Coordinates of C-alpha atoms in Angstrom, one line a residue:
X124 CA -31.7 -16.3 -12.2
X125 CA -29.9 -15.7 -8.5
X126 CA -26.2 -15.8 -8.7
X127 CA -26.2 -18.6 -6.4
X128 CA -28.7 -20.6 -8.6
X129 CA -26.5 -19.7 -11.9
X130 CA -23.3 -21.0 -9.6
X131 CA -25.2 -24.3 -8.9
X132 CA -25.7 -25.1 -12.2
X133 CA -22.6 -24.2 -13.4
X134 CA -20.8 -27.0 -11.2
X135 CA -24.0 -29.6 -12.4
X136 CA -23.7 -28.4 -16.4
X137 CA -19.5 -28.5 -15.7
X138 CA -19.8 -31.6 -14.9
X139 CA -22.7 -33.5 -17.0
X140 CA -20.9 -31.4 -19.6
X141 CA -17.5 -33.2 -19.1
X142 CA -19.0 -36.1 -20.5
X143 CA -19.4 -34.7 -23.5
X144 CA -16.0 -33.5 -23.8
X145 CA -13.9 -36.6 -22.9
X146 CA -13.0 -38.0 -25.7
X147 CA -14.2 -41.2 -25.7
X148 CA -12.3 -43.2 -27.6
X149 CA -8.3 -43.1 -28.3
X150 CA -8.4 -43.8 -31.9
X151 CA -5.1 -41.7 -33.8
X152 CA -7.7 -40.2 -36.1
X153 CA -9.8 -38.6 -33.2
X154 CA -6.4 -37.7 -31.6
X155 CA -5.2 -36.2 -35.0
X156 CA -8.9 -34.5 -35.4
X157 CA -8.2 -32.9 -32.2
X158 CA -4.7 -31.6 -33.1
X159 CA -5.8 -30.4 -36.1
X160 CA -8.5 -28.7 -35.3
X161 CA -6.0 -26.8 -32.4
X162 CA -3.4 -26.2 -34.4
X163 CA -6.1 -24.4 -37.2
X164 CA -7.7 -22.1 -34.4
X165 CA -4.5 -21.0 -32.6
X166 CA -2.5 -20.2 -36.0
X167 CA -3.0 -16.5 -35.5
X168 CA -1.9 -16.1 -32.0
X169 CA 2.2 -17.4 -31.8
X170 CA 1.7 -17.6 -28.0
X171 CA -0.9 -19.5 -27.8
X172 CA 0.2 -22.1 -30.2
X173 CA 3.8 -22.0 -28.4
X174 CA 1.6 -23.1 -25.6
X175 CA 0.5 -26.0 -27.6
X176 CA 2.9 -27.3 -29.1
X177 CA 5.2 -27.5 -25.9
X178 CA 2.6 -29.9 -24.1
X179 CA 2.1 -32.3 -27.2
X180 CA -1.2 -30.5 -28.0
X181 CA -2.7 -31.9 -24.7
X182 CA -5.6 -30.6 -24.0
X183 CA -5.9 -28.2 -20.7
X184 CA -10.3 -27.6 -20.6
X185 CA -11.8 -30.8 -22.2
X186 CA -9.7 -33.6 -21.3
X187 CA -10.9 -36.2 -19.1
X188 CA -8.9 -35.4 -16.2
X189 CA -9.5 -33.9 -12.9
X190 CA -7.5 -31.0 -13.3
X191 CA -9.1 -29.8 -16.7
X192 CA -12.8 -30.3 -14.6
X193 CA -11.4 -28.2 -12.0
X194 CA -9.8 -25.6 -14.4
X195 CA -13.6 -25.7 -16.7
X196 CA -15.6 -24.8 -13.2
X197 CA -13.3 -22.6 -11.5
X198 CA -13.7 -20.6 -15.2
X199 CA -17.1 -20.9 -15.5
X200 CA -17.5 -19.5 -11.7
X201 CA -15.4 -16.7 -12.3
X202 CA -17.2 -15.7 -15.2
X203 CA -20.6 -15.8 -14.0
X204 CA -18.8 -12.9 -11.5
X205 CA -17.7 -10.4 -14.1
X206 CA -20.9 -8.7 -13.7
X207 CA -19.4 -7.7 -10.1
X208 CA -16.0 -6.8 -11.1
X209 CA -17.7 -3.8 -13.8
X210 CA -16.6 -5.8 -16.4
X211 CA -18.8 -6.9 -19.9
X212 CA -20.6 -10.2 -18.5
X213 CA -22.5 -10.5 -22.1
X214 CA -19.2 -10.6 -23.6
X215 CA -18.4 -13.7 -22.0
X216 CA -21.4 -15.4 -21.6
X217 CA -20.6 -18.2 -19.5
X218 CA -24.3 -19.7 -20.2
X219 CA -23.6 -19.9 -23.9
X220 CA -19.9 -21.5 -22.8
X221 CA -22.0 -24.1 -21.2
X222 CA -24.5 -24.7 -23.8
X223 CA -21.5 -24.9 -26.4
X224 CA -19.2 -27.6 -24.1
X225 CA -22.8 -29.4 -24.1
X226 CA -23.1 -29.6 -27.5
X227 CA -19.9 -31.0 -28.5
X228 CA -19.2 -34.3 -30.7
X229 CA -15.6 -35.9 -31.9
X230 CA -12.3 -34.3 -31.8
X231 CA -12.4 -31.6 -34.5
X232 CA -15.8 -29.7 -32.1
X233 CA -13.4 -30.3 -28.7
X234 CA -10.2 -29.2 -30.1
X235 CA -11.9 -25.6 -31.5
X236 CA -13.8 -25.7 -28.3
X237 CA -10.2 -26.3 -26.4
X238 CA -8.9 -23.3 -27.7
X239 CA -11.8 -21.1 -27.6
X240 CA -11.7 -21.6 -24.2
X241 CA -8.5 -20.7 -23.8
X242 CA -9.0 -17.3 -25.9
X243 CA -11.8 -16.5 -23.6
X244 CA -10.1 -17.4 -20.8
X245 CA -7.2 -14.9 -21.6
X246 CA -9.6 -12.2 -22.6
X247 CA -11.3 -12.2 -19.2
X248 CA -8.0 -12.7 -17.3
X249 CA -6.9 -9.3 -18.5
X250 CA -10.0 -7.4 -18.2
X251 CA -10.0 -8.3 -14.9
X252 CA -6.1 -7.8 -13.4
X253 CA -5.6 -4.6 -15.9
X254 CA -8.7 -3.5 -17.2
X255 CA -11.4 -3.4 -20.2
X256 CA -9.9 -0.8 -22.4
X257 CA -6.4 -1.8 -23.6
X258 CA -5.2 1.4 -24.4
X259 CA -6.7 4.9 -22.4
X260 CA -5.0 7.0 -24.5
X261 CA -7.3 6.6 -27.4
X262 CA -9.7 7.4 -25.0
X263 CA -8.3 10.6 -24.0
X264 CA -4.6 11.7 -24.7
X265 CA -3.6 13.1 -21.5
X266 CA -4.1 9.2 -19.8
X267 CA -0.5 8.3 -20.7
X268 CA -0.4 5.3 -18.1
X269 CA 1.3 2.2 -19.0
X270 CA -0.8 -0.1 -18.3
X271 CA 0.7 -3.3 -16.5
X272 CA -0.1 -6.2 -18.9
X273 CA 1.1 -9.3 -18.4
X274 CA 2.4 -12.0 -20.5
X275 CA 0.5 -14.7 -22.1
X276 CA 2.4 -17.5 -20.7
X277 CA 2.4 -15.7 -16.9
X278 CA -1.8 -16.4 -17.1
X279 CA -1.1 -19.9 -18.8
X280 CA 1.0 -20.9 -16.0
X281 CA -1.3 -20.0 -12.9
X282 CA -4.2 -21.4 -14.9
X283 CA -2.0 -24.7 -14.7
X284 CA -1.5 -24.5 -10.8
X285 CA -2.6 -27.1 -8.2
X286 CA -5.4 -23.9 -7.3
X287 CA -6.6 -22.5 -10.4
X288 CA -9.7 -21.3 -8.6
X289 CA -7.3 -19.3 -6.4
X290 CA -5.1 -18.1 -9.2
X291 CA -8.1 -16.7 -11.1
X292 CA -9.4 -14.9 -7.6
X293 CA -6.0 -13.1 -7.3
X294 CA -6.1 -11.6 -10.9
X295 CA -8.6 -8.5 -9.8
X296 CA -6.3 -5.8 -7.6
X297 CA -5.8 -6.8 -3.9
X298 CA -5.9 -3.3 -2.6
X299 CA -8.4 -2.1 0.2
X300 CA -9.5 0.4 -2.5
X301 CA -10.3 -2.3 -4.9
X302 CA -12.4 -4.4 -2.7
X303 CA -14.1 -0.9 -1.1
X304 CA -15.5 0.1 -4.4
X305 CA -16.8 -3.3 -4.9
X306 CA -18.8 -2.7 -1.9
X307 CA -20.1 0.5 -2.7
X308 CA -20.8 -0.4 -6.3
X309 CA -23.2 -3.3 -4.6
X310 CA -24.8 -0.5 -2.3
X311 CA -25.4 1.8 -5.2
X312 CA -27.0 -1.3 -7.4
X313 CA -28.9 -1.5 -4.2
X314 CA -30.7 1.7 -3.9
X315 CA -31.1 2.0 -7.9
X316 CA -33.3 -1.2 -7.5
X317 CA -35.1 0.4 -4.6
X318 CA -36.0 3.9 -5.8
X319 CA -32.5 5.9 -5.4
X320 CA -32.7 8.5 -2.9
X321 CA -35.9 10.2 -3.5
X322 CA -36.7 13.8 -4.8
X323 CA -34.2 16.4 -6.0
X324 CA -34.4 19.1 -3.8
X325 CA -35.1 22.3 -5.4
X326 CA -32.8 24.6 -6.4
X327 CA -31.7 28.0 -4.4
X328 CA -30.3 28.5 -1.1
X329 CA -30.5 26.9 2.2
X330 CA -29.3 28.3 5.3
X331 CA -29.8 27.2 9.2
X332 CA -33.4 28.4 10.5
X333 CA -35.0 28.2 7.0
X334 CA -38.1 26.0 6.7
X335 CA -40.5 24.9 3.9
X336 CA -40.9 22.4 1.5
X337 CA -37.2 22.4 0.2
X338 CA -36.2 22.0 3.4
X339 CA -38.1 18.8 3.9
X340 CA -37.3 17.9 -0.1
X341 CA -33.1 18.2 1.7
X342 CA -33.7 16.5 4.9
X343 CA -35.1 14.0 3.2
X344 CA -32.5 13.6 0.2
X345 CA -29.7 13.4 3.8
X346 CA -31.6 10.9 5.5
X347 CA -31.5 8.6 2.0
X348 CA -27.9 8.9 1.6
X349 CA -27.7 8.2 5.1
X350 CA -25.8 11.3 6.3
X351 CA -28.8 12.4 8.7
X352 CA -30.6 10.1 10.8
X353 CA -34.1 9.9 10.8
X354 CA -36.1 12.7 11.9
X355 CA -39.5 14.8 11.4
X356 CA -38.2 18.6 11.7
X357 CA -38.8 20.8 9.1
X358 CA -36.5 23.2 10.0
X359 CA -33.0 23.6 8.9
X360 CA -31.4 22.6 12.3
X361 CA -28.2 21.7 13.9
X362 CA -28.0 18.3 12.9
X363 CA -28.7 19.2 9.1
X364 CA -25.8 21.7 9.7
X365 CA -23.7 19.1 10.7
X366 CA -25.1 16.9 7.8
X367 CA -24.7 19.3 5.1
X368 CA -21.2 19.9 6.2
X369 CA -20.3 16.8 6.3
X370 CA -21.5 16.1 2.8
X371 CA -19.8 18.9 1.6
X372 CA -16.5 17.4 3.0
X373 CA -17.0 14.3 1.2
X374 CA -17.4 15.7 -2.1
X375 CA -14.2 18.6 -1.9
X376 CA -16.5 21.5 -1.4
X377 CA -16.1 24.2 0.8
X378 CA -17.6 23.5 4.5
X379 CA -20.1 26.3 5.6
X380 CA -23.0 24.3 5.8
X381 CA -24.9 26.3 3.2
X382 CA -26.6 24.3 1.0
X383 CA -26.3 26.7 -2.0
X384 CA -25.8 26.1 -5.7
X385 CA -22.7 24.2 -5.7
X386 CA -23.5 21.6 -3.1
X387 CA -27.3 21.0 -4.5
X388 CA -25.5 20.2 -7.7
X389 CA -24.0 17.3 -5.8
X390 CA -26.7 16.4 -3.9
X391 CA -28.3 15.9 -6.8
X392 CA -26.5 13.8 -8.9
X393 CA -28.3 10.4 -9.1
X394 CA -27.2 7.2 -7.7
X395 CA -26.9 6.1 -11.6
X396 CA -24.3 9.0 -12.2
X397 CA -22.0 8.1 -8.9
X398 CA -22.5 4.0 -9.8
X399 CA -20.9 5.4 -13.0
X400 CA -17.9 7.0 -11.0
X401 CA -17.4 4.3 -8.9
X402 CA -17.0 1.6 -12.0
X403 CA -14.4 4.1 -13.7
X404 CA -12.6 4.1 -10.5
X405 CA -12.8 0.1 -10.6
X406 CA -11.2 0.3 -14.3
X407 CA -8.9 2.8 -13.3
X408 CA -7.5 0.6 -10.5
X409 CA -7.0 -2.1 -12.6
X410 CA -4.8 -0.1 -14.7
X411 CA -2.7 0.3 -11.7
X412 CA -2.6 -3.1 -10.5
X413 CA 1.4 -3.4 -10.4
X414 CA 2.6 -6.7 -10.1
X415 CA 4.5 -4.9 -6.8
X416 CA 1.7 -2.8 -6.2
X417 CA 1.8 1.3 -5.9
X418 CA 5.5 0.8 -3.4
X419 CA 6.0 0.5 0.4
X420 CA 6.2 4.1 0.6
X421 CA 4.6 5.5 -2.5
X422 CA 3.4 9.4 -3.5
X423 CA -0.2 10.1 -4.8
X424 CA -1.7 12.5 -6.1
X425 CA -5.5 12.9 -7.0
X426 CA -5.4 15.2 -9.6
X427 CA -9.4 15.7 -9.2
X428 CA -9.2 15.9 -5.3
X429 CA -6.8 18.4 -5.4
X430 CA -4.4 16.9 -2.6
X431 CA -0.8 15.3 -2.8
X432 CA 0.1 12.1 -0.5
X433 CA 2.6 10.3 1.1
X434 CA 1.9 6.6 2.1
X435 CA 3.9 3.8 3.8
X436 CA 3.0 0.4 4.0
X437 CA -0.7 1.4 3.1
X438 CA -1.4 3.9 6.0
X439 CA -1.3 7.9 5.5
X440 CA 1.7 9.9 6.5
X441 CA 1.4 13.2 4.9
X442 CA -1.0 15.5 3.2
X443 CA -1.2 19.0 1.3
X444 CA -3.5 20.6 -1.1
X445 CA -2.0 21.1 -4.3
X446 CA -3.1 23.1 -7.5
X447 CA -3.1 21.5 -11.0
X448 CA -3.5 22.0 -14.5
X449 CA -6.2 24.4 -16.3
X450 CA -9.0 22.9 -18.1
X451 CA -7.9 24.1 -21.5
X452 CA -6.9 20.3 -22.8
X453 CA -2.7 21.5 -23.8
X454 CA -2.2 23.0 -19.9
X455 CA -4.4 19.7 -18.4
X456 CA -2.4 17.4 -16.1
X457 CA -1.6 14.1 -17.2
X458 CA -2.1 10.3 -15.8
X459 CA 1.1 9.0 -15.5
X460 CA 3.4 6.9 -12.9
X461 CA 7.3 7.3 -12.5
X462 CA 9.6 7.2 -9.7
X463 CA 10.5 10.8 -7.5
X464 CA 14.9 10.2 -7.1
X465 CA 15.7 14.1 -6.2
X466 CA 14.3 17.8 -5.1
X467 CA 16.0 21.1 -6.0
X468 CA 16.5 23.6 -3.4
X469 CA 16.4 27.3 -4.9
X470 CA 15.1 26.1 -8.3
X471 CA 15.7 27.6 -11.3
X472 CA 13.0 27.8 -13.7
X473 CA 13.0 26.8 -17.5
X474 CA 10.6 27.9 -19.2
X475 CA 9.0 25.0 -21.3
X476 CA 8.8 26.1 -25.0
X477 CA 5.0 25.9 -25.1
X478 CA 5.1 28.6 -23.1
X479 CA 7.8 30.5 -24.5
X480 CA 6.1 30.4 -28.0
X481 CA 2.6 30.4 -26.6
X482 CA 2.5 33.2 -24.3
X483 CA 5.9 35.1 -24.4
X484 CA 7.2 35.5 -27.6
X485 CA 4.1 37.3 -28.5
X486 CA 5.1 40.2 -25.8
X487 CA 8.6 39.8 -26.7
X488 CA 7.1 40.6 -30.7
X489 CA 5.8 44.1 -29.0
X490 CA 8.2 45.0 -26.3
X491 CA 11.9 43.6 -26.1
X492 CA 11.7 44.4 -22.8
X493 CA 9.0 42.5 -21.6
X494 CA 8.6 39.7 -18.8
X495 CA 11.8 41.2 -17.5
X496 CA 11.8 39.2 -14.7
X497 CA 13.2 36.2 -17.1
X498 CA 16.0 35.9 -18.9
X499 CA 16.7 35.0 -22.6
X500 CA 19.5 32.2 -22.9
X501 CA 21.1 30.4 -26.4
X502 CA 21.9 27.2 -27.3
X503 CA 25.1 27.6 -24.4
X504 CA 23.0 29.0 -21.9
X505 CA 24.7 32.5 -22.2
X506 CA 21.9 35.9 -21.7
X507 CA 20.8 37.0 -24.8
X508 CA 21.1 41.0 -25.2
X509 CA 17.5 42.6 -25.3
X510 CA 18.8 45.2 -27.2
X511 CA 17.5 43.6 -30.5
X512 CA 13.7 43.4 -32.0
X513 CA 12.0 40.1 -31.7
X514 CA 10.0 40.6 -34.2
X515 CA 10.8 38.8 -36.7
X516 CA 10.4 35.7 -35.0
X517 CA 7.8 33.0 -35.4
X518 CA 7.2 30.2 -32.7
X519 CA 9.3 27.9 -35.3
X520 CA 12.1 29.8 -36.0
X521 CA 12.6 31.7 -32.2
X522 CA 16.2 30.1 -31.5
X523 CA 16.4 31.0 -28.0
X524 CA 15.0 29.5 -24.4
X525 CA 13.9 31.5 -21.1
X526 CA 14.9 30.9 -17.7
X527 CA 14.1 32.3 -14.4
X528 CA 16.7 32.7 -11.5
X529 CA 16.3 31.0 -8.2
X530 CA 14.4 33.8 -5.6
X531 CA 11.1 35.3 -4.1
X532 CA 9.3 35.6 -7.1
X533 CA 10.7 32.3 -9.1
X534 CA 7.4 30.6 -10.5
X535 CA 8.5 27.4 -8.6
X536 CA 9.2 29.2 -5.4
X537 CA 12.0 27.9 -3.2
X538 CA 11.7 23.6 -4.3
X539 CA 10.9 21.3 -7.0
X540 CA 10.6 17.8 -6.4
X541 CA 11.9 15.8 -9.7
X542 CA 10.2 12.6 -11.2
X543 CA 12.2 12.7 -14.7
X544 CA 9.7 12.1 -17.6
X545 CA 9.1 12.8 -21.2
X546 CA 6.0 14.8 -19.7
X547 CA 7.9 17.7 -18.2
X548 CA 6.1 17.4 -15.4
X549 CA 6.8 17.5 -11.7
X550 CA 5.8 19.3 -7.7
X551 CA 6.9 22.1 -6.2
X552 CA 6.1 25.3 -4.2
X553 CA 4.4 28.4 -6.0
X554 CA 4.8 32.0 -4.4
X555 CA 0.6 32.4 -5.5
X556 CA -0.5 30.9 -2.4
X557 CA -3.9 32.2 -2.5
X558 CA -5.1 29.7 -4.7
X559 CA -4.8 27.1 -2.3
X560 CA -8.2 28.5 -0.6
X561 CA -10.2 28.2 -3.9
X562 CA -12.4 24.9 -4.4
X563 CA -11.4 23.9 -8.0
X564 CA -7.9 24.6 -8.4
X565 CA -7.3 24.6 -11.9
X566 CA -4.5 27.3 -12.5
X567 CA -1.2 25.7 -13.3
X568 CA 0.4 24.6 -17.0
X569 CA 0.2 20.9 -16.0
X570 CA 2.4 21.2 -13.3
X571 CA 1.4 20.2 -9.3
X572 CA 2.1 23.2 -6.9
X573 CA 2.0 22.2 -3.1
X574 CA 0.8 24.4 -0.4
X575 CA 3.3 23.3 1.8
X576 CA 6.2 22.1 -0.1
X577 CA 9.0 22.2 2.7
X578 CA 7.1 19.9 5.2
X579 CA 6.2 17.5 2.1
X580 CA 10.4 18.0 1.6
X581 CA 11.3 17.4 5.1
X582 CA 9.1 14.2 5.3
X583 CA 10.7 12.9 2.3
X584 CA 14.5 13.9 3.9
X585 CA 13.0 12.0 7.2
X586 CA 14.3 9.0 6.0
X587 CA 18.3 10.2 5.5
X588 CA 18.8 12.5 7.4
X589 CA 18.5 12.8 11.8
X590 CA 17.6 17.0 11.2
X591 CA 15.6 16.9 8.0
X592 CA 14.7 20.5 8.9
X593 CA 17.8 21.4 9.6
X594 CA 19.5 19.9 6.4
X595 CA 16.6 21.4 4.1
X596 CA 16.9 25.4 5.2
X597 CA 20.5 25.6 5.6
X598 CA 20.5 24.8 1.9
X599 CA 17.7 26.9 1.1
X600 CA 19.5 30.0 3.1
X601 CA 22.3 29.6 0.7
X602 CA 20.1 30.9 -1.8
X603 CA 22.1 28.6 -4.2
X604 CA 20.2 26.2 -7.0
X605 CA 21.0 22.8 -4.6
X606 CA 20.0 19.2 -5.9
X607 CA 19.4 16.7 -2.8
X608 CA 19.1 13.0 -4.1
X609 CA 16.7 11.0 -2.6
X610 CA 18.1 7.8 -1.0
X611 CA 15.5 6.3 -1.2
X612 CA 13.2 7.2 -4.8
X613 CA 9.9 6.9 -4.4
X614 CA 7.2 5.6 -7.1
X615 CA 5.5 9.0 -7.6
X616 CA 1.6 8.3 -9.2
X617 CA -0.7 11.0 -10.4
X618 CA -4.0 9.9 -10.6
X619 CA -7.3 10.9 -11.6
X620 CA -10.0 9.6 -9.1
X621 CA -13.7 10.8 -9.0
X622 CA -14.6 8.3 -6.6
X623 CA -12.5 6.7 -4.1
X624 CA -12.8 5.2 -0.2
X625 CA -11.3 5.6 3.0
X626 CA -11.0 3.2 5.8
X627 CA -14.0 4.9 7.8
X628 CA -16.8 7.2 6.8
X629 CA -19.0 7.8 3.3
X630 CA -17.7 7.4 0.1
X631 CA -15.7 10.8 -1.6
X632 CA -16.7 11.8 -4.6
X633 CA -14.9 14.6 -6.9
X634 CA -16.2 16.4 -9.9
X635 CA -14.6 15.2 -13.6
X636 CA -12.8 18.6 -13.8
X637 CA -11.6 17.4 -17.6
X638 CA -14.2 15.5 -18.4
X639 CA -12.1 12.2 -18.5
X640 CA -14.5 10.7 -16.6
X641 CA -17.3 10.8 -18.9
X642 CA -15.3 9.8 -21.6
X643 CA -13.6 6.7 -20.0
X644 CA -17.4 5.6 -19.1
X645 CA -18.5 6.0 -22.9
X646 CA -15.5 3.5 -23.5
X647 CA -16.6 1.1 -21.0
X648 CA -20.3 1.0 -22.2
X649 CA -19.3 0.5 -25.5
X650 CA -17.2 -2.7 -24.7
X651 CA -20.7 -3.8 -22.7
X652 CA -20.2 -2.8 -19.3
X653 CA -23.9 -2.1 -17.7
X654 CA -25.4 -0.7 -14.4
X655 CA -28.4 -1.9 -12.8
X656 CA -29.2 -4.3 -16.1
X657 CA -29.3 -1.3 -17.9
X658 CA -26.7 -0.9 -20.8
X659 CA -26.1 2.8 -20.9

């Protein structure tokens, strides 16, 4: 059935169904029958039967009113679109809703119909504004987003507007990104259903001048994903330079426009794999649908793109590459939002205990005199004499902490930039630059290092200050540890995106570095979600 068949007879079942579901006489006992049989089915659920009881029981789907047709098709309409939002359709079922309203007789079958309307109602509200999975962190520990739910009585409310249609359309996330991935997911359903993009091309190297049957097996892989027109050489020429580097672009790899191992590997990956992506990064952006959005001017960073951002009013201002946390699951960099208020200028570091125990103490066990460059403070922050054996402490009972003066060699180089939260984790420079050149960069303890932390500083002091380079080096010539409050704090989100848009051009894709990916998509299937038909 064509979505715009199913739509038609939604609005011709809504409505022979309405008969059904007026109640069609106003005898007390049907009126009780219909109370009762509310009051029984929304016992469990105090909001609900708040709900109730504050409009008399009256009925908000199956009365005979206008209002309660409009609010059954606008339902029924949206439903029969959760398919396009990456959400469960089977779990809602909107043709089984119609054959159940059909099938209803007397009070007591409309009044557990009336609420189980309203059940599934709320259920597919909240899927859609703030996603399928209620909590990611039983997915994965290191999602520790808050995810924006919303009150029962907020969806109960719009449902009741003069618009209900339009209410129900403005539940999914407004953002560009939102309705860009809903494009793309329809493209990628598209060339499933016609083939997908032909045959891998074999593995090994291609360079410019080669020829031969991988060569042809690449071209023609380009030409599907439409980043090389339509042509007949067999040679690796300029334009499949150009096409191969651009692809590379696109997916964060390094540009020489070699096809070698790394960029066949994407390449390669079928349409059903980057569908996959692209429905995680719908899920993910529900999560983040704030009820005042990301902020006017808002900091992002894609912890899988390896890049930190500064956007106002929806446009990008700044960029810089950044370097985030290992693989190994304790050092991995977290999902999280919070709100940047200050920078330090000649940072101190303090060594977080994981650390101290994990990798420190062990040297300290051995040598007293090790890692010299840090010192060993107590409870008062006084230096704790080395001249003493550590030896006899264990990663419960060492009393003391570590710190690391403000200079060249300080771990957080010359400026942190402070986003306090339980996580311990915030940006700043790094005096190992030459990490910044690798691919994957993977190398901090959950931390973001910039690559250039004093032009991301100076567009954040842009906005208080007439000489924000000025201001920021004077202080960091002082050589003194300097905290600068932001005058204007900025919602600060770190984000984990293997698929996302931009305004012009293909669509980026990352790889799952941590594997968070995979597992959110696991989650998603098992709740129903399905690609191309196909539950997976």
């Amino acid at each position: 059935m064509t979505h715009q068949t199913f739509l038609r007879g939604v609005a011709v079942l809504a409505i022979a169904a309405s008969s059904y579901l007026v109640p069609q006489r106003a005898e007390a006992v049907q009126v009780t029958a219909f109370q009762q049989a509310v009051a029984e089915n929304v016992s469990v659920d105090e909001d609900i039967a708040a709900f109730y009881r504050e409009r008399g029981f009256d009925p908000i789907w199956t009365g005979g009113t206008q209002a309660d047709l409009d609010r059954r098709t606008a339902l029924l309409e949206a439903l029969s679109m959760a398919s396009f939002h990456g959400l469960p359709a089977s779990k809602y079922n909107a043709e089984a809703l119609l054959s159940r309203m059909a099938a209803v007789r007397g009070g007591h079958d409309r009044g557990v119909l009336e609420v189980a309307l309203t059940e599934l109602y709320l259920d597919f509200a909240r899927d859609l504004q703030t996603g399928v999975i209620d909590n990611p962190r039983r997915v994965r520990s290191e999602i520790v987003r808050e995810i924006p739910r919303r009150e029962t009585a907020y969806y109960l409310a719009g449902l009741l507007s003069d618009a209900p249609q339009t209410f129900l359309a403005s539940l999914a996330p407004q953002s560009q990104e939102y309705a860009r991935l809903m494009k793309v997911r329809m493209r990628l359903e598209h060339t499933i259903a016609h083939g997908g993009w032909g045959a891998l091309v074999p593995s090994g190297k291609y360079e410019p001048g080669d020829t031969g049957a991988g060569v042809v097996a690449l071209r023609d892989r380009l030409i599907a994903m439409d980043y090389l027109d339509r042509t007949v050489t067999a040679r690796y020429d300029r334009s499949m330079i150009d096409a191969v580097r651009t692809f590379q672009e696109d997916h964060g790899l390094t540009v020489d426009g070699v096809a070698g191992g790394s960029t066949l590997d994407q390449i390669n990956t079928s349409p059903q794999d980057r569908l996959k992506s692209v429905m995680v990064a719908m899920e993910r952006e529900r999560w983040l649908n704030l009820p005042d959005g990301l902020g006017d001017r808002h900091i992002l960073v894609n912890i899988v793109d390896f890049q930190a951002r500064i956007f106002d009013h929806g446009k990008l201002t700044f960029e810089t590459r950044s370097v985030v946390g290992h693989q190994d699951q304790d050092r991995q960099t977290p999902e999280f939002s919070d709100v940047m208020d200050h920078m330090v200028i000649n940072p101190s570091w303090y060594v977080p205990r994981s650390i101290i125990v994990g990798e420190y103490l062990p040297q300290l066990r051995n040598n007293p005199g090790a890692v010299s460059h840090l010192e060993i403070t107590d409870s008062r922050g006084r230096v704790v004499s080395r001249n003493q054996s550590f030896a006899g402490y264990t990663e419960r009972s060492f009393p003391f902490s570590m710190r690391q003066r403000p200079g060249p060699r300080n771990a957080l180089g010359t400026v942190k930039f402070m986003f306090p939260n339980k996580h311990n984790i915030y940006l700043h420079d790094t005096p190992a630059k030459s990490l910044f050149s690798r691919e994957v960069r993977t190398f901090s303890h959950g931390c973001v290092r910039l690559n250039d932390p004093h032009d991301f500083a100076y567009a954040l002091l842009a906005r208080q200050t007439s000489d924000p380079v000025g201001f920021f080096q004077s202080r960091l010539r002082s050589g003194s540890e300097t905290r600068v409050n932001l005058d204007e704090p900025l919602p600060t989100h770190l984000i984990y995106r293997t698929a996302f848009t931009t305004a012009k051009g293909h669509t980026q894709f990352r790889r799952d570095v941590y594997g968070r990916d995979a597992a959110i998509w696991n989650a998603l299937s098992a709740a129903g979600v399905e690609i191309g038909g196909i539950q997976s």
